[in-house]
PDB file of C-alpha atoms in Angstrom:
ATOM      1  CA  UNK Y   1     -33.397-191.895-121.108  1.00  0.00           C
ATOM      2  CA  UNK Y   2     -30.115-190.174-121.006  1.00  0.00           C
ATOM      3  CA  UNK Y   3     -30.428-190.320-116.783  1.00  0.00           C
ATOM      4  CA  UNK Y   4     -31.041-193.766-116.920  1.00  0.00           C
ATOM      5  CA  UNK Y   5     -28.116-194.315-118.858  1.00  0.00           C
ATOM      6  CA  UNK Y   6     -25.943-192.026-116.719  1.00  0.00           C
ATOM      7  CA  UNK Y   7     -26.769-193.830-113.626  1.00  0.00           C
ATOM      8  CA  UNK Y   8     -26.470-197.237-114.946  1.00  0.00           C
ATOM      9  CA  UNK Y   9     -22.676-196.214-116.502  1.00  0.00           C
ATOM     10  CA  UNK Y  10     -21.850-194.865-112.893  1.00  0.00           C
ATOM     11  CA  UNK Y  11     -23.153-197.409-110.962  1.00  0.00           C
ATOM     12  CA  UNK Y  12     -20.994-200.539-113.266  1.00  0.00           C
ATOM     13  CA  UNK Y  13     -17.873-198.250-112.573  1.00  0.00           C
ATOM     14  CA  UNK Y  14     -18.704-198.378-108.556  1.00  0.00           C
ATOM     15  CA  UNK Y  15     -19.017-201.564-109.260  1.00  0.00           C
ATOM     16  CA  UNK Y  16     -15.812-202.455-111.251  1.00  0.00           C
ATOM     17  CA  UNK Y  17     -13.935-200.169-109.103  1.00  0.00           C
ATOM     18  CA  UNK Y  18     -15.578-202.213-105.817  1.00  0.00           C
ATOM     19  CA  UNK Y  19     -14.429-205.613-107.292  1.00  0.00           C
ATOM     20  CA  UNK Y  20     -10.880-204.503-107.753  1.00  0.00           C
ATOM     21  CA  UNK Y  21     -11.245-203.426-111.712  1.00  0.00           C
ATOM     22  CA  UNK Y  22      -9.846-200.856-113.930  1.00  0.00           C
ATOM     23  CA  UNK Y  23      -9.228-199.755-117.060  1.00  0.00           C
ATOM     24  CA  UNK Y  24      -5.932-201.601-116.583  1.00  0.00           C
ATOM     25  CA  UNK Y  25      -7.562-204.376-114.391  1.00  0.00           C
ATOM     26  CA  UNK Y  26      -6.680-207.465-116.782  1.00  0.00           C
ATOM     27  CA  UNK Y  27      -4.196-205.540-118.718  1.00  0.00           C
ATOM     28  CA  UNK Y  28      -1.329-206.481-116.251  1.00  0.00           C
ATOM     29  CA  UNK Y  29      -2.304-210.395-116.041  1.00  0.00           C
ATOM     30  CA  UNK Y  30       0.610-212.214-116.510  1.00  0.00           C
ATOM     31  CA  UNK Y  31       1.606-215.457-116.244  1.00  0.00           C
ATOM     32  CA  UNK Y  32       0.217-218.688-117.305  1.00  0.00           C
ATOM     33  CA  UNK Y  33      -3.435-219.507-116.973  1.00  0.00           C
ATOM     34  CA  UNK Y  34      -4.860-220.827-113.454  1.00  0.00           C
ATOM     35  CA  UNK Y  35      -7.323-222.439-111.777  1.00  0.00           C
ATOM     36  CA  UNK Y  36      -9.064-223.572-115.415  1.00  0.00           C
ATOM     37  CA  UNK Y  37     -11.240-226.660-115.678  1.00  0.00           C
ATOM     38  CA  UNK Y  38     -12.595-226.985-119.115  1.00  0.00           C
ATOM     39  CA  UNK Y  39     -14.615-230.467-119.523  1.00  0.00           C
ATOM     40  CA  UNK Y  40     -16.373-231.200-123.095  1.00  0.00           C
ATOM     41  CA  UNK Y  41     -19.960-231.641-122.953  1.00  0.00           C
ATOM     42  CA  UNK Y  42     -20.486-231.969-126.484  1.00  0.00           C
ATOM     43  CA  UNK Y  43     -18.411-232.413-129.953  1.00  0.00           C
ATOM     44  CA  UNK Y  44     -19.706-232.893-133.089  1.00  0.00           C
ATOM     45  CA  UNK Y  45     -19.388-232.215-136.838  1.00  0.00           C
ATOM     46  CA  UNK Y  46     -22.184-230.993-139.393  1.00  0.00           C
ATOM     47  CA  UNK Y  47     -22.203-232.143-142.789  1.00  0.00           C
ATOM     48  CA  UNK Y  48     -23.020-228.869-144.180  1.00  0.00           C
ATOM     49  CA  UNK Y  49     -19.890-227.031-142.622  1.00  0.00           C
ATOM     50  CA  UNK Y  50     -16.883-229.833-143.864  1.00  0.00           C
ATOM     51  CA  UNK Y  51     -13.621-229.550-141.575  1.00  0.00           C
ATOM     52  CA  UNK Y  52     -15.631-227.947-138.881  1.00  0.00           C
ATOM     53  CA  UNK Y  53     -16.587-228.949-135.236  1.00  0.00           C
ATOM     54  CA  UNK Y  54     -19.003-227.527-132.753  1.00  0.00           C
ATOM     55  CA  UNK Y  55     -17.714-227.349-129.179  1.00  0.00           C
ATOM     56  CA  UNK Y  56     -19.698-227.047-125.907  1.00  0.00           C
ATOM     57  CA  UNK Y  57     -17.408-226.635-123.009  1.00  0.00           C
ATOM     58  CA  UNK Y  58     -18.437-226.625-119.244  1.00  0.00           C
ATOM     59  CA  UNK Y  59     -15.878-224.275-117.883  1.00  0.00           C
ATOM     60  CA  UNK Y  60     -14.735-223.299-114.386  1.00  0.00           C
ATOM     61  CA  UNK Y  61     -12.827-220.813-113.043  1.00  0.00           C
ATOM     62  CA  UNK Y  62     -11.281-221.331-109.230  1.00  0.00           C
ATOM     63  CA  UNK Y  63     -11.066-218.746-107.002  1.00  0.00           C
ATOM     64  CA  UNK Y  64      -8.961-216.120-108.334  1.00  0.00           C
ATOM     65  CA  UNK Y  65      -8.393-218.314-111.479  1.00  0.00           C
ATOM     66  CA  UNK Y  66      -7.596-216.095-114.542  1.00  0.00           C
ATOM     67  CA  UNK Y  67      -6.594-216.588-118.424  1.00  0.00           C
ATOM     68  CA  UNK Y  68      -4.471-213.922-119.260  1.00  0.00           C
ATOM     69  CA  UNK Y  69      -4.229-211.753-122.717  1.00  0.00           C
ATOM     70  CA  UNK Y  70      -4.978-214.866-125.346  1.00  0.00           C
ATOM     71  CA  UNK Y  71      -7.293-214.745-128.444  1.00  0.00           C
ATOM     72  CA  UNK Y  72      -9.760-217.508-130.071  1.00  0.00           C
ATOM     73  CA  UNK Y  73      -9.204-218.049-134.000  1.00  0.00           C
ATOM     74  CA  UNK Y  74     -13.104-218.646-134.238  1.00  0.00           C
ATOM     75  CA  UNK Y  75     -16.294-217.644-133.154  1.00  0.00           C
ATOM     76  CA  UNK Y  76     -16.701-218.750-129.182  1.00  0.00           C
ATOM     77  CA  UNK Y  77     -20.035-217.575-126.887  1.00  0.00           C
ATOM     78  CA  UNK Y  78     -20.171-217.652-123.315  1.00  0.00           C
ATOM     79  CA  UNK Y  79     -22.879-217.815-121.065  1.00  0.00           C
ATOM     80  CA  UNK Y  80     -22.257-217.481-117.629  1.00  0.00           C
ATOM     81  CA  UNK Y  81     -24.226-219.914-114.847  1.00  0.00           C
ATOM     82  CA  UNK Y  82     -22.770-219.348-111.390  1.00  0.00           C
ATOM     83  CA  UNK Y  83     -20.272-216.526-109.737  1.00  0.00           C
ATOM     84  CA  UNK Y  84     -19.039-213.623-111.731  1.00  0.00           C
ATOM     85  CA  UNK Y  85     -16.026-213.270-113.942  1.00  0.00           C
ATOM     86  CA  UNK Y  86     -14.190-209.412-115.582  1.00  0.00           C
ATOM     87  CA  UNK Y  87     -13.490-209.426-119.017  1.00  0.00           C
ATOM     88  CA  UNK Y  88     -11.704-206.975-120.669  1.00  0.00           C
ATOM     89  CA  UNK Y  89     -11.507-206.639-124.236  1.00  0.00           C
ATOM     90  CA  UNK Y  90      -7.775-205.256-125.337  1.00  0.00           C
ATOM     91  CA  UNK Y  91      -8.148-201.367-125.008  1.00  0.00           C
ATOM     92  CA  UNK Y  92     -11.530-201.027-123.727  1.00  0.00           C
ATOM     93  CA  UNK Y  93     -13.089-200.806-120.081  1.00  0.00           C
ATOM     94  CA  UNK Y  94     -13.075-204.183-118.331  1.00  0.00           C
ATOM     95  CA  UNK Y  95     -16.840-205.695-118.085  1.00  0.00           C
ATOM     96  CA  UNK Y  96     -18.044-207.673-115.154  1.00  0.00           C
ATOM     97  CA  UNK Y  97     -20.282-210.618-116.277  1.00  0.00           C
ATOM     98  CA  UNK Y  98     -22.621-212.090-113.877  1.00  0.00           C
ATOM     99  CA  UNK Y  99     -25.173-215.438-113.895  1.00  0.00           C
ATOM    100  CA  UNK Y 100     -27.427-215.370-117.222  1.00  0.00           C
ATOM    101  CA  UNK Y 101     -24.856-213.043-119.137  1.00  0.00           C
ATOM    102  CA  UNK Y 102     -23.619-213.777-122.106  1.00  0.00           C
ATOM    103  CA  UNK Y 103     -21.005-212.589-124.756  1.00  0.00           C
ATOM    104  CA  UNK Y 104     -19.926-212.969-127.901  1.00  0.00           C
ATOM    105  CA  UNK Y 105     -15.909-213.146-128.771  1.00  0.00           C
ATOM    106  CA  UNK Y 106     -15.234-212.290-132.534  1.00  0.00           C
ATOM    107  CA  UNK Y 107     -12.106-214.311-133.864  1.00  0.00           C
ATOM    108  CA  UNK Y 108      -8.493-212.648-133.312  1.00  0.00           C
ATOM    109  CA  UNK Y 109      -9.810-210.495-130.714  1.00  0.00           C
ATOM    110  CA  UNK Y 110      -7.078-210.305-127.954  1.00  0.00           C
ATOM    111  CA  UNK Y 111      -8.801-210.057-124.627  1.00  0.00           C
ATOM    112  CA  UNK Y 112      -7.838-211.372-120.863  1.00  0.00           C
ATOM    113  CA  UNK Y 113     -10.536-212.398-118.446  1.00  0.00           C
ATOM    114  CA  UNK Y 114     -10.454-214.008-114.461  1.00  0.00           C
ATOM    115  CA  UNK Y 115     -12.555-214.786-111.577  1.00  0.00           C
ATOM    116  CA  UNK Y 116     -13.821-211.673-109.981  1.00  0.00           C
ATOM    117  CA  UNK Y 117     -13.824-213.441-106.729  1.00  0.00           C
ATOM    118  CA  UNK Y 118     -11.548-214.794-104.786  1.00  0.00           C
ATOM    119  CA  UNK Y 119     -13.901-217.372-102.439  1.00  0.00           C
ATOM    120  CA  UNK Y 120     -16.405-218.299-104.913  1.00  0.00           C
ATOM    121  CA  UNK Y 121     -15.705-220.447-108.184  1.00  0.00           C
ATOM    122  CA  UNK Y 122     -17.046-218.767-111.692  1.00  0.00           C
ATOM    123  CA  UNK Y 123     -19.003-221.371-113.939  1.00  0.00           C
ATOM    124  CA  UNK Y 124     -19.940-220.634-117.428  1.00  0.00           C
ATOM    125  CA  UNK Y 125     -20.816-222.775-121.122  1.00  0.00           C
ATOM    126  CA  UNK Y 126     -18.278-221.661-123.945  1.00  0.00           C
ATOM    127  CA  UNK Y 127     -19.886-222.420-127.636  1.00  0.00           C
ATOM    128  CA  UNK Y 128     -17.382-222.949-130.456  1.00  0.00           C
ATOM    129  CA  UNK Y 129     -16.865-223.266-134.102  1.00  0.00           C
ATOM    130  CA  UNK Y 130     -13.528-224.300-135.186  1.00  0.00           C
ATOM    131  CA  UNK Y 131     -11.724-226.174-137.901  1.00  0.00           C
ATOM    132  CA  UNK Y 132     -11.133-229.616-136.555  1.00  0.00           C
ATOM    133  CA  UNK Y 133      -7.069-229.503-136.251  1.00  0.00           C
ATOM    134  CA  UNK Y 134      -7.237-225.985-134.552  1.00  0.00           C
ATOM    135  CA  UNK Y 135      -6.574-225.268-130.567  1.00  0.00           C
ATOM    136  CA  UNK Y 136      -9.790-222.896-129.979  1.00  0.00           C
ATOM    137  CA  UNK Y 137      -7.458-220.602-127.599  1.00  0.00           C
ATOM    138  CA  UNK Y 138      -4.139-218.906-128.657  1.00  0.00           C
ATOM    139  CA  UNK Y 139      -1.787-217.464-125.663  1.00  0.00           C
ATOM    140  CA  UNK Y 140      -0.383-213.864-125.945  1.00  0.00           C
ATOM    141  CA  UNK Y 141       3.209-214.003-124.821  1.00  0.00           C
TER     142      UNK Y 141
END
């Protein structure tokens, strides 16, 4: 089990390191976010959760688009479709995400994530709980 692990840790560094990615891959993002189309699919409220709103967001990510360091103030869930995207969670190895992936972002944790690829466009669903008045993304500057 212990080989199997082995191999499958060195074969996602190959990979990270192949796609351009680092330990300090997203940490150096700067600038504004780019190449970001977020379209609502669906918004509503629950009765049982007052003040609340669900989100489902179609997002996509250009080629080369990136969101640099930012954090959520809720609970959001991606699930990637089509291309593949890095994420890197503040302090921790970046992660490459691929079609049928998903992850779960815990609220207030600062993280940075972009396109991995610079011809094809990165497509995933974001799923969010927030209060009603709140943005559901908060820039690091």
């Amino acid at each position: 089990m212990q080989k199997v692990i082995s191999n499958s840790a060195a074969l996602c560094v190959a990979l990270a390191m192949h796609q351009g990615v680092h330990a300090q891959g997203l940490a150096g993002i700067s600038g504004e976010r780019t190449g970001i189309t977020a379209v609502a699919k669906h918004v509503f409220d629950d009765p049982t959760l007052p003040g609340k709103e669900f989100r489902v967001l179609h997002t996509t990510y250009a080629p080369g688009g990136q969101n640099p360091k930012h954090y959520h103030p809720s609970h959001v869930i991606f699930y990637v479709l089509e291309g593949s995207g890095v994420w890197q969670e503040e302090g921790k190895e970046a992660v490459i995400l691929k079609p049928g992936d998903s992850l779960h972002v815990r609220p207030g944790m600062v993280h940075a994530h972009r396109n991995a690829s610079n011809t094809e466009r990165l497509v995933f669903l974001e799923y969010v709980i927030v209060d009603k008045v709140q943005r559901s993304t908060v820039p690091m500057r």
